N, CA, C and O of each residue as an XYZ file, in Angstrom:
708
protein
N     -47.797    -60.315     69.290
C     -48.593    -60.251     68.088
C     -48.440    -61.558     67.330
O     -47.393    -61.825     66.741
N     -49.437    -62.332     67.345
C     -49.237    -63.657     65.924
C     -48.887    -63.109     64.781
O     -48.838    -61.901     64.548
N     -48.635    -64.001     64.041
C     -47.650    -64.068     62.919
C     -49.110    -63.414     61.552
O     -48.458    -62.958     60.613
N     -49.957    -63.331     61.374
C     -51.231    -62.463     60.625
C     -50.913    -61.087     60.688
O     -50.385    -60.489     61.625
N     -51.191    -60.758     59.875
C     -50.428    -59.009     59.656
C     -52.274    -58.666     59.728
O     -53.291    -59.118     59.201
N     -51.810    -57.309     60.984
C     -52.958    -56.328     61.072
C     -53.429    -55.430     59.787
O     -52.809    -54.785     58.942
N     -54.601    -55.647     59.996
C     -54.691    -54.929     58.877
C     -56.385    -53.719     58.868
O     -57.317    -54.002     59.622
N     -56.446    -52.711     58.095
C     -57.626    -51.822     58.259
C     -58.628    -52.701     58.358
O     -58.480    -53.825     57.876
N     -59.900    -52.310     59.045
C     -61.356    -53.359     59.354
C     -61.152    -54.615     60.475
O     -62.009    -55.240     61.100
N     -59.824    -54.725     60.480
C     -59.848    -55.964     61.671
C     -59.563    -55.381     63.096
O     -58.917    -54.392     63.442
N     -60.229    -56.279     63.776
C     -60.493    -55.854     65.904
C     -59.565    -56.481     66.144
O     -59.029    -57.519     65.757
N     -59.382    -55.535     67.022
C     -58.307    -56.303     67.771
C     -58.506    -55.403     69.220
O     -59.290    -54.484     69.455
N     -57.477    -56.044     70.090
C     -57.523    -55.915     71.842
C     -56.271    -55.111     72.063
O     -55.153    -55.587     71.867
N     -56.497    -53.794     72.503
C     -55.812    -53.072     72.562
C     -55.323    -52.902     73.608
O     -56.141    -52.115     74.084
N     -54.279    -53.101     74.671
C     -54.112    -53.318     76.295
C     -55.325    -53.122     77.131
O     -56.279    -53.889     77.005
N     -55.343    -52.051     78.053
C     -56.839    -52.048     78.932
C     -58.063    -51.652     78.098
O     -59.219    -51.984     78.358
N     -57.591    -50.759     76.869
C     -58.584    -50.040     76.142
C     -59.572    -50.794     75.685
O     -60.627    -50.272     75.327
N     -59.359    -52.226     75.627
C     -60.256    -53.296     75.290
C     -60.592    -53.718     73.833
O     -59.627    -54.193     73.235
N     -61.231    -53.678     73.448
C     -61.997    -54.001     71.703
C     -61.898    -52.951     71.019
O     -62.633    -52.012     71.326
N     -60.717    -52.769     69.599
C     -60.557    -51.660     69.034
C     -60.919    -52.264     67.887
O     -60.847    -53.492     67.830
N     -61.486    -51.326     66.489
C     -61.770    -51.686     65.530
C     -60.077    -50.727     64.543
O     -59.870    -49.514     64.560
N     -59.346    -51.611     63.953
C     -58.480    -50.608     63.114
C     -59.518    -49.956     61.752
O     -60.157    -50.503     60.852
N     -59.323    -48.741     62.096
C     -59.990    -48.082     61.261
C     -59.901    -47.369     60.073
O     -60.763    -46.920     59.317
N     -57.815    -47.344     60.047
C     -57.041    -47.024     58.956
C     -55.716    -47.253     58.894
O     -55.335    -47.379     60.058
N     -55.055    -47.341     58.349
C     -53.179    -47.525     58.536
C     -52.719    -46.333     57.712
O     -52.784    -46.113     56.502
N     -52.260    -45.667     58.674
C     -51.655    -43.679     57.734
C     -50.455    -43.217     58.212
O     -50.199    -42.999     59.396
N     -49.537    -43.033     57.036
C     -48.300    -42.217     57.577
C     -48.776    -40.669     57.829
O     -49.554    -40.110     57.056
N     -48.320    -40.141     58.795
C     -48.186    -39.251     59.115
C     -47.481    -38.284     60.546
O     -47.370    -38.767     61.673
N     -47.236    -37.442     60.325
C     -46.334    -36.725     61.713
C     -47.508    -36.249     62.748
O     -48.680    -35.931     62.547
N     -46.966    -36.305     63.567
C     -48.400    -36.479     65.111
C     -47.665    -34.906     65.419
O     -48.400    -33.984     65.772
N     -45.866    -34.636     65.222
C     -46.228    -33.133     65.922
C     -45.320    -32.829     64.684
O     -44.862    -33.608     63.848
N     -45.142    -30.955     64.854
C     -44.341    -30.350     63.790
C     -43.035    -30.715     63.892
O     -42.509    -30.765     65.004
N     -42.442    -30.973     62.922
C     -41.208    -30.601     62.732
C     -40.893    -32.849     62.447
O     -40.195    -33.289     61.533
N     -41.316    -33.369     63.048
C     -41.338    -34.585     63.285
C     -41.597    -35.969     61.946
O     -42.442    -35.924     61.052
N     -40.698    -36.976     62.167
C     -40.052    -37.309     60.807
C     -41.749    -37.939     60.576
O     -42.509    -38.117     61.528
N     -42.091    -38.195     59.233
C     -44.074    -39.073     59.127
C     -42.934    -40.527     59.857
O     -41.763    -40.748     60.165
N     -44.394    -41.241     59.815
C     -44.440    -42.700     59.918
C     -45.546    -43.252     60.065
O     -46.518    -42.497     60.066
N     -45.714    -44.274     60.184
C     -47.090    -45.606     59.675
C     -47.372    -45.308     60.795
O     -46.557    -45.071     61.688
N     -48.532    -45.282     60.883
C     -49.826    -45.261     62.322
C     -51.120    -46.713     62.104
O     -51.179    -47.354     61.056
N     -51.597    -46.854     62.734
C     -52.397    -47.816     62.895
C     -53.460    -46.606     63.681
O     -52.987    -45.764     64.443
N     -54.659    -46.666     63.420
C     -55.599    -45.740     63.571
C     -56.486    -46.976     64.450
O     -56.831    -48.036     63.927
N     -56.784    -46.582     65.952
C     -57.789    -47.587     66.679
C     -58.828    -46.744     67.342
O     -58.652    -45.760     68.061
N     -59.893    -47.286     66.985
C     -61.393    -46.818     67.274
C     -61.597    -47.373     68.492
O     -61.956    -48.518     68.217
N     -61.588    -47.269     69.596
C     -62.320    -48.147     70.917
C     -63.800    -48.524     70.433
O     -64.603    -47.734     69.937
N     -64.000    -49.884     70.673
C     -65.950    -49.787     70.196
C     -66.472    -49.447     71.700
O     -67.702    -49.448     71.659
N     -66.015    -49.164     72.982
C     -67.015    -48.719     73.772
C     -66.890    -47.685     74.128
O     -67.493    -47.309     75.133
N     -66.089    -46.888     73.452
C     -66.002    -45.408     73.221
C     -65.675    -44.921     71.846
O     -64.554    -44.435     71.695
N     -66.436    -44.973     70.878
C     -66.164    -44.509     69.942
C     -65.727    -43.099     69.456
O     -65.114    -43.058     68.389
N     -65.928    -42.157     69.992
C     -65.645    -40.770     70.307
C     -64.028    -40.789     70.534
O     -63.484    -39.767     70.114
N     -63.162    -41.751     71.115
C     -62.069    -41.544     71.113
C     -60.894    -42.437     69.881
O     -61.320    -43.386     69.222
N     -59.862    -42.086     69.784
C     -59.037    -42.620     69.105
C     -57.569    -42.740     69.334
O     -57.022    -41.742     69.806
N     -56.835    -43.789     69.082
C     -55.802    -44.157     69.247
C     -54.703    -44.176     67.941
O     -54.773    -44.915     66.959
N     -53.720    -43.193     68.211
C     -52.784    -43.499     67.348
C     -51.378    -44.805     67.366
O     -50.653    -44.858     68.360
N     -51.207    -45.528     66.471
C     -50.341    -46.475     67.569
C     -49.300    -46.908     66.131
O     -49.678    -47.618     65.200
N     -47.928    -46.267     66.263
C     -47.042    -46.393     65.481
C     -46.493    -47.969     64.829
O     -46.031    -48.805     65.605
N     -46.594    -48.223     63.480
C     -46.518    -49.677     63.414
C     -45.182    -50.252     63.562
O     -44.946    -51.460     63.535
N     -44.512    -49.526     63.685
C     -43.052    -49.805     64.259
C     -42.136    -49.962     65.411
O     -40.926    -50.182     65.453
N     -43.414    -49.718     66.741
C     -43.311    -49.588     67.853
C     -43.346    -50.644     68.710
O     -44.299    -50.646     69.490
N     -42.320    -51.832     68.804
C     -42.812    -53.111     69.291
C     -43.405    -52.919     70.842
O     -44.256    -53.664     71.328
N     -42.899    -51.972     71.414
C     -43.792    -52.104     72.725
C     -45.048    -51.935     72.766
O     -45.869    -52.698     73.275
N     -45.261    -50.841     72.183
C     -46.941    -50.500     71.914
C     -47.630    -51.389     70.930
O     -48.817    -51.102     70.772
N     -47.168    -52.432     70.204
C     -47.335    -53.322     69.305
C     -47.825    -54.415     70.486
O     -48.904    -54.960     70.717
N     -46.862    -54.451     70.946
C     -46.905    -56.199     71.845
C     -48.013    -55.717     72.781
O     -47.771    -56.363     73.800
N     -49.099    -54.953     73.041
C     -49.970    -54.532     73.640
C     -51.242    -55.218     73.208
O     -52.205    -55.513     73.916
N     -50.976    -55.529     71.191
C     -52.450    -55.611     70.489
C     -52.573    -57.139     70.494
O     -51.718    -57.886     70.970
N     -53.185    -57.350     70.186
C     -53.719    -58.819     69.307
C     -54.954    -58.849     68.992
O     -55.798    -58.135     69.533
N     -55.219    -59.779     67.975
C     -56.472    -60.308     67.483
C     -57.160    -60.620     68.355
O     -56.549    -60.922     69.381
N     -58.725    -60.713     68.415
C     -59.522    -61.162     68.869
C     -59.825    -62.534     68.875
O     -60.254    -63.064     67.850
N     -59.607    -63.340     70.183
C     -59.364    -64.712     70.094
C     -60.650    -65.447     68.998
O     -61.625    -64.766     68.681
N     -60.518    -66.589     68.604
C     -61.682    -67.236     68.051
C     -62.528    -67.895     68.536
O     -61.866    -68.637     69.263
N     -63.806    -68.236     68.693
C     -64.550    -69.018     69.394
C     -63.762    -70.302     69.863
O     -63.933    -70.473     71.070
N     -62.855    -71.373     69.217
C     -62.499    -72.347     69.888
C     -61.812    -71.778     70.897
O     -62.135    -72.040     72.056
N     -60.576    -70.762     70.570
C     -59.759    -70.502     71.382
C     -60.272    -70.148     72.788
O     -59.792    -70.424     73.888
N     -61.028    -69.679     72.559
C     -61.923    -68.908     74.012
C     -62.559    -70.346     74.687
O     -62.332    -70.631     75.863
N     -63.240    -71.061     73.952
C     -63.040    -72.528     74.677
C     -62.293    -73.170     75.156
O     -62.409    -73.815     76.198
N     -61.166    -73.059     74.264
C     -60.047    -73.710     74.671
C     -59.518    -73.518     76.172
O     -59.239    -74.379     77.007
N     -59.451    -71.685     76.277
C     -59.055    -71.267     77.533
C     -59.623    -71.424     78.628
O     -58.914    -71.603     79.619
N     -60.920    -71.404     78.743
C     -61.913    -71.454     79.623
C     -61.827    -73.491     79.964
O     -62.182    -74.158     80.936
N     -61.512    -73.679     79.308
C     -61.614    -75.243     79.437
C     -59.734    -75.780     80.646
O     -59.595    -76.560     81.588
N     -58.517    -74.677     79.758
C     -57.859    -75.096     80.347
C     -57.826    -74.348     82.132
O     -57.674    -75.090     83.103
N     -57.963    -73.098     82.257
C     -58.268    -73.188     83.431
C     -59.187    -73.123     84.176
O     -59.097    -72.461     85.210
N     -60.407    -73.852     83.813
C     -61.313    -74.807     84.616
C     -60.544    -75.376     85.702
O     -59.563    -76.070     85.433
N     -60.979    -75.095     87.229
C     -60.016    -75.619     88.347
C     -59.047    -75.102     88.840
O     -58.663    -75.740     89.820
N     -58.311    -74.014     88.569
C     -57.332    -73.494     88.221
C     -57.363    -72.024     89.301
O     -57.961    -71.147     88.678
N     -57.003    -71.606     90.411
C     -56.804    -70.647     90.852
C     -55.922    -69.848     91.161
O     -54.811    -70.258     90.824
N     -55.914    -68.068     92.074
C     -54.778    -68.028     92.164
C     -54.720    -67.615     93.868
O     -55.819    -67.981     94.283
N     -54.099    -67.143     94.799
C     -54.367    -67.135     96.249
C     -53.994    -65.509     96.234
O     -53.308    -64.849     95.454
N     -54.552    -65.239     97.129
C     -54.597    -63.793     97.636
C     -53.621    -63.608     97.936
O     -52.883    -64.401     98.520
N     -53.348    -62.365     97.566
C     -51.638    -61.248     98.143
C     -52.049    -60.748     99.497
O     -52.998    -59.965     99.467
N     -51.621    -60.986    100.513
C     -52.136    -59.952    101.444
C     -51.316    -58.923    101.597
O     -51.512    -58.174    102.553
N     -50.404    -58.713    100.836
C     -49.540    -57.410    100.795
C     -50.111    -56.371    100.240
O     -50.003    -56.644     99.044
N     -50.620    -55.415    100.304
C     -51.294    -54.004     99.393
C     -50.406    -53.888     98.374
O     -50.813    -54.273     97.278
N     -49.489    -53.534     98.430
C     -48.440    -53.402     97.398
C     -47.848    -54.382     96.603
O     -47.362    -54.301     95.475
N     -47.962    -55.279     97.337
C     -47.590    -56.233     96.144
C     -48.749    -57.001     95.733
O     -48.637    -57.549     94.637
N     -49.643    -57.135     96.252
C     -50.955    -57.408     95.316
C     -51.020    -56.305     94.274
O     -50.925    -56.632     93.091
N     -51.206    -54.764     94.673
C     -51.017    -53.681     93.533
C     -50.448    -54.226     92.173
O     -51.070    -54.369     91.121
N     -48.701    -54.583     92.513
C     -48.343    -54.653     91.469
C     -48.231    -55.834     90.840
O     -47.502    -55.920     89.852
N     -48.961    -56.962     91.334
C     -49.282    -58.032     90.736
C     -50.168    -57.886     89.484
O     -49.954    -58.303     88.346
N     -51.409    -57.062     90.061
C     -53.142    -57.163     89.596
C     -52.284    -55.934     87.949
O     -52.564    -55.979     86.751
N     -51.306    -55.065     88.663
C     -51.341    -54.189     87.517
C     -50.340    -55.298     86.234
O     -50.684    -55.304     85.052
N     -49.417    -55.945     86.618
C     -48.628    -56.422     85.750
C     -49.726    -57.838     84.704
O     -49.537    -58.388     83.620
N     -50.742    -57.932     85.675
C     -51.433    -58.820     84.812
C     -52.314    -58.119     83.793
O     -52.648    -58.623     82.721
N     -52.750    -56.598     84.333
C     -53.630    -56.091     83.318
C     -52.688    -55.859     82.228
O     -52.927    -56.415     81.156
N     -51.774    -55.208     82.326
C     -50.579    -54.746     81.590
C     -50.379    -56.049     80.407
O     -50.684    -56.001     79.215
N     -49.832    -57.079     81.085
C     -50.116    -58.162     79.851
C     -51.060    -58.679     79.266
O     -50.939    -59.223     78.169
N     -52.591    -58.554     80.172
C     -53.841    -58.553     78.842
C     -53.475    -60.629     78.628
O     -53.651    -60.692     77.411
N     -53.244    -61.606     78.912
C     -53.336    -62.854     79.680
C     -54.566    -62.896     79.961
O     -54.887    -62.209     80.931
N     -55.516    -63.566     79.360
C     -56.814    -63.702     79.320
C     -56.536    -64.952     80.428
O     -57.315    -64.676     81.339
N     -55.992    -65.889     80.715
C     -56.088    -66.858     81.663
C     -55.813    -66.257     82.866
O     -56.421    -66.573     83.889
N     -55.002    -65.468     82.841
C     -54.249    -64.774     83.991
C     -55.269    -63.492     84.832
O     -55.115    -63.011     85.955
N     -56.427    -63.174     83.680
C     -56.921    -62.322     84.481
C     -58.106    -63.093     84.547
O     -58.722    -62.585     85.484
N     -58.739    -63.966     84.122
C     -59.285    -65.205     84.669
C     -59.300    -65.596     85.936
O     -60.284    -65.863     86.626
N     -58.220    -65.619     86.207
C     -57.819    -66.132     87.996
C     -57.442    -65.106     88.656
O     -57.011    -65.324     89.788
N     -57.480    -63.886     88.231
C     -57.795    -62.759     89.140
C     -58.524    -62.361     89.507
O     -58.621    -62.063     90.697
N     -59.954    -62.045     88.054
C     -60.706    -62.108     88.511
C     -61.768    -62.885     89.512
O     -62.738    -62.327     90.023
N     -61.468    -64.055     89.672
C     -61.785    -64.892     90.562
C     -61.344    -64.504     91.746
O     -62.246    -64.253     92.546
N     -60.195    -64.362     92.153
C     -59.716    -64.029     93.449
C     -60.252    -63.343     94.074
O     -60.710    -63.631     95.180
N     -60.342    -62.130     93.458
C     -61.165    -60.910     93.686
C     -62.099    -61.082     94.294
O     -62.502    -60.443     95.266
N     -62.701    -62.280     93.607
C     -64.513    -62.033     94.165
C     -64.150    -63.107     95.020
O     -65.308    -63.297     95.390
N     -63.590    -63.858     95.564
C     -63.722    -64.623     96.571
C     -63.268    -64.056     97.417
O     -63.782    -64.356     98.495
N     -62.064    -62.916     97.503
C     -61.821    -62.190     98.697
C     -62.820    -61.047     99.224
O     -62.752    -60.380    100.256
N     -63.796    -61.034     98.157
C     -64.957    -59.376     98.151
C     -65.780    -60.871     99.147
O     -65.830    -60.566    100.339
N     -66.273    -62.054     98.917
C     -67.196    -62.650     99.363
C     -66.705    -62.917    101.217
O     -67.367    -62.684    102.228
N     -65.459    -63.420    101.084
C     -64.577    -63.411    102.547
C     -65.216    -62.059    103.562
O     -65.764    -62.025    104.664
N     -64.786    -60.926    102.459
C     -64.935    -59.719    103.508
C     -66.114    -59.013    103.767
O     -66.242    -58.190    104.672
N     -67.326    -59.479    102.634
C     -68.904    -59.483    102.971
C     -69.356    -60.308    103.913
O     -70.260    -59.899    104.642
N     -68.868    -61.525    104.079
C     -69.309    -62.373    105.504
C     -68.993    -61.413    106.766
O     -69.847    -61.185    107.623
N     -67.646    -60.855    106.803
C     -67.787    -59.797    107.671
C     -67.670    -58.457    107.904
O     -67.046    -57.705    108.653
N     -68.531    -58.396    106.954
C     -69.146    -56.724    106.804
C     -68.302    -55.731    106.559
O     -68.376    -54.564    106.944
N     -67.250    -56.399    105.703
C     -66.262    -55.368    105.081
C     -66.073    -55.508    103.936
O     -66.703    -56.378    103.335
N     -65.092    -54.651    103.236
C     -65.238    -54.056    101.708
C     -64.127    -54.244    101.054
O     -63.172    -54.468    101.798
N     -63.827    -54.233     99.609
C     -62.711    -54.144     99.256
C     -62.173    -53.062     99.167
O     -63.049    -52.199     99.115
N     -61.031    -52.577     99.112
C     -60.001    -51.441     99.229
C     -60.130    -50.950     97.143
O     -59.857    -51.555     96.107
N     -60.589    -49.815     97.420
C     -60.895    -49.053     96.085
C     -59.918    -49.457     94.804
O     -60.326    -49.281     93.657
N     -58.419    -50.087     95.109
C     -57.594    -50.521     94.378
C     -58.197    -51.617     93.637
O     -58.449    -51.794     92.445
N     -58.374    -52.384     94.829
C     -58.530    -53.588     94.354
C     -60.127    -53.523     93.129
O     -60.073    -54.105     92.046
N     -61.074    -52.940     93.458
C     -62.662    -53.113     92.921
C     -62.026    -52.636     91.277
O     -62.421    -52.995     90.168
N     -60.563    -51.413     91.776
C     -60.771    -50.922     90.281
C     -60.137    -51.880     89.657
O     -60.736    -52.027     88.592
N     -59.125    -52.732     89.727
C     -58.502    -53.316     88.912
C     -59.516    -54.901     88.829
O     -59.375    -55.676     87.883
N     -60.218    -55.093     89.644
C     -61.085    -55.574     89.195
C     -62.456    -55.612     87.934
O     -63.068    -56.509     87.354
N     -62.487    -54.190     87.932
C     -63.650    -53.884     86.949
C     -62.593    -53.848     85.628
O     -62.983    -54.318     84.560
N     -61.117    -53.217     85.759
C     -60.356    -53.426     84.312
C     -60.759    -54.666     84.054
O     -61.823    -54.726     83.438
N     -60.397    -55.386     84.249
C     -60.378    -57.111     84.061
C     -61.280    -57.436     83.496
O     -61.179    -58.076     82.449
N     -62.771    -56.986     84.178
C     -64.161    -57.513     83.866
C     -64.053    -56.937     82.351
O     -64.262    -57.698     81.406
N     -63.851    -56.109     82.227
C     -64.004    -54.967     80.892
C     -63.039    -55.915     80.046
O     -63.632    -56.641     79.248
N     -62.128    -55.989     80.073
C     -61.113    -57.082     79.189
C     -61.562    -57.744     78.652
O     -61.683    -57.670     77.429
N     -62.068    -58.836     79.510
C     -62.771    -60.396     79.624
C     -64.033    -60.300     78.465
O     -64.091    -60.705     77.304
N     -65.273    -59.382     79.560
C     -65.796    -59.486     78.693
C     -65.978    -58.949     77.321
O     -66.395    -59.744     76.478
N     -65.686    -57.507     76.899
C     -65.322    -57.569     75.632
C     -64.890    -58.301     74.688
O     -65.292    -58.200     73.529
N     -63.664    -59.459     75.240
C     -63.145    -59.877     73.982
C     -64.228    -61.617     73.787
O     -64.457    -62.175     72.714
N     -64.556    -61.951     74.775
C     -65.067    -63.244     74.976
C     -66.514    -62.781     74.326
O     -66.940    -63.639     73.552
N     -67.382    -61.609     74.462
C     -68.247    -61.257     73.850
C     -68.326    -61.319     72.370
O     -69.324    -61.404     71.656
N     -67.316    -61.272     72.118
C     -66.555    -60.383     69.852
C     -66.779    -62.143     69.803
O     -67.704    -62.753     69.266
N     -65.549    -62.724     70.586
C     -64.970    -64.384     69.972
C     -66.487    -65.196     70.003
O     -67.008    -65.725     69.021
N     -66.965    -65.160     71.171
C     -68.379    -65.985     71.267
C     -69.515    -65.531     70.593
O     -70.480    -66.263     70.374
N     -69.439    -64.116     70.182
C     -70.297    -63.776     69.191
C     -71.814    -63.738     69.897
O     -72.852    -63.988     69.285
N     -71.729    -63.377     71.294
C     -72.882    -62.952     72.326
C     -72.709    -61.719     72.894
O     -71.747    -60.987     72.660
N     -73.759    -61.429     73.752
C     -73.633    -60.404     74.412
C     -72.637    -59.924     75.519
O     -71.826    -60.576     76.175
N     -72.842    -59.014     75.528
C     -71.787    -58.507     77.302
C     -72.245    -59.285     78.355
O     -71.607    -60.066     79.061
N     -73.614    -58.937     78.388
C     -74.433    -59.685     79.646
C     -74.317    -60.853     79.413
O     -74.602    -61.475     80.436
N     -74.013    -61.589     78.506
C     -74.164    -63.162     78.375
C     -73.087    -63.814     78.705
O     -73.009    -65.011     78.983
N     -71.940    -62.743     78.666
C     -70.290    -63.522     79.108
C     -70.018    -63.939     80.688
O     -69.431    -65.000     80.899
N     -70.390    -63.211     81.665
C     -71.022    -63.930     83.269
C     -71.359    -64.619     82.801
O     -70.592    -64.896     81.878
N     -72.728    -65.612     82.844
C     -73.132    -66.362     82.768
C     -72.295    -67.552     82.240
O     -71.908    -68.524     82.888
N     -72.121    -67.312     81.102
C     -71.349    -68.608     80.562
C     -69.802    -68.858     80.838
O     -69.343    -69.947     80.492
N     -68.945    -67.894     81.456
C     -67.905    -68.586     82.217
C     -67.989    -68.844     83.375
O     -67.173    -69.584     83.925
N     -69.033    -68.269     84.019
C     -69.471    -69.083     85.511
C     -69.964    -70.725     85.230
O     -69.574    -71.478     86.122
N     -70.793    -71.419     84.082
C     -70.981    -71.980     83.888
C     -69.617    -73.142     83.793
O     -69.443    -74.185     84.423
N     -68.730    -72.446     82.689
C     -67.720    -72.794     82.078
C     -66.827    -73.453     82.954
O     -66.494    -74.638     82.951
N     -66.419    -72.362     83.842
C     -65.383    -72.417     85.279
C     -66.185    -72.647     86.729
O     -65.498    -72.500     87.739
N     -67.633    -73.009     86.903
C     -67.971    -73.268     88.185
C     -67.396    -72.199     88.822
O     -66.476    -72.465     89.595
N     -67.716    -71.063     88.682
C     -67.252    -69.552     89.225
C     -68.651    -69.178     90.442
O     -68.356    -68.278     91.229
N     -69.748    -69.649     90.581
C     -70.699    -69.785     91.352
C     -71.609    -68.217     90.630
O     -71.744    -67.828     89.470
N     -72.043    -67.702     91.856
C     -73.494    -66.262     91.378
C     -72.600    -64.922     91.031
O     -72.936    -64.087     90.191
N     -71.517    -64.872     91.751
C     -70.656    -63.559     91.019
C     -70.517    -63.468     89.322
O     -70.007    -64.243     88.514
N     -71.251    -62.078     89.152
C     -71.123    -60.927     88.034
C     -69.705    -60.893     87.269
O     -68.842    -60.561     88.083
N     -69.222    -61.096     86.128
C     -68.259    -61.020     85.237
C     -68.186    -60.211     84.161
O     -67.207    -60.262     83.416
């Protein structure tokens, strides 16, 4: 978490859940008998129907959030890893727990170059008429969902417009982001 204190009305990036709007800060007890405490109230914006309670005293579940980067910053990143890749796991399992430890930290550079991987190993195994392994597509689409959400808020464009402009950005070629 940067050093800016969260506060009600401000977005922020909630681990996989993606783009949360805080929607209130409330003490209160979640079950009976149970001591109150400060909550941070998070709205998902691509599910608004659901909600997140997230204790403000909880550094693990804390170190999950952050602000929504700013337009430079999102330049910034896209600029530094321009060029920048990462090489395929051919281990199932330890690719698994690679792809999960990167969603888990929410590393916008880091899933940058995953997502890349991804699609260059989906393009490898379309030349010969094979597929990716259901693991992999899903932790791929987390990523996409990450990415573009927050690069959408910071750049102040669309969903559909975030492909485009880090393919541009990163020479990522015709693959979907």
């Amino acid at each position: 978490m940067c050093a800016k204190k969260i506060g009600k009305g401000d977005r922020v990036i909630y681990g996989t859940n993606g783009l949360c709007f805080i929607e209130d800060i409330k003490t209160m007890s979640l079950s009976h008998g149970s001591e109150e405490r400060d909550y941070y109230v998070l709205r998902p914006e691509a599910s608004p129907g659901s909600v997140f309670y997230v204790p403000c005293d909880n550094k693990a579940l804390l170190s999950k959030m952050h602000f929504v980067m700013s337009k430079d910053e999102t330049e910034s990143l896209l600029s530094s890893a321009r060029g920048k890749k990462m090489d395929w796991i051919d281990d199932k399992n330890e690719r698994a727990l690679c792809f999960r430890e990167i969603l888990a930290s929410g590393e916008q550079e880091d899933l940058l170059m995953m997502i890349r991987c991804i699609f260059l190993r989906r393009e490898e195994l379309r030349a010969n008429r094979k597929r990716l392994s259901g693991a992999d597509e899903a932790a791929l689409h987390t990523a996409e969902k990450m990415i573009r959400e927050e690069f959408a808020c910071s750049l102040d464009i669309s969903s559909e417009e975030v492909g485009p402009y880090i393919r541009e950005m990163l020479d990522y070629g015709e693959e979907e982001i």
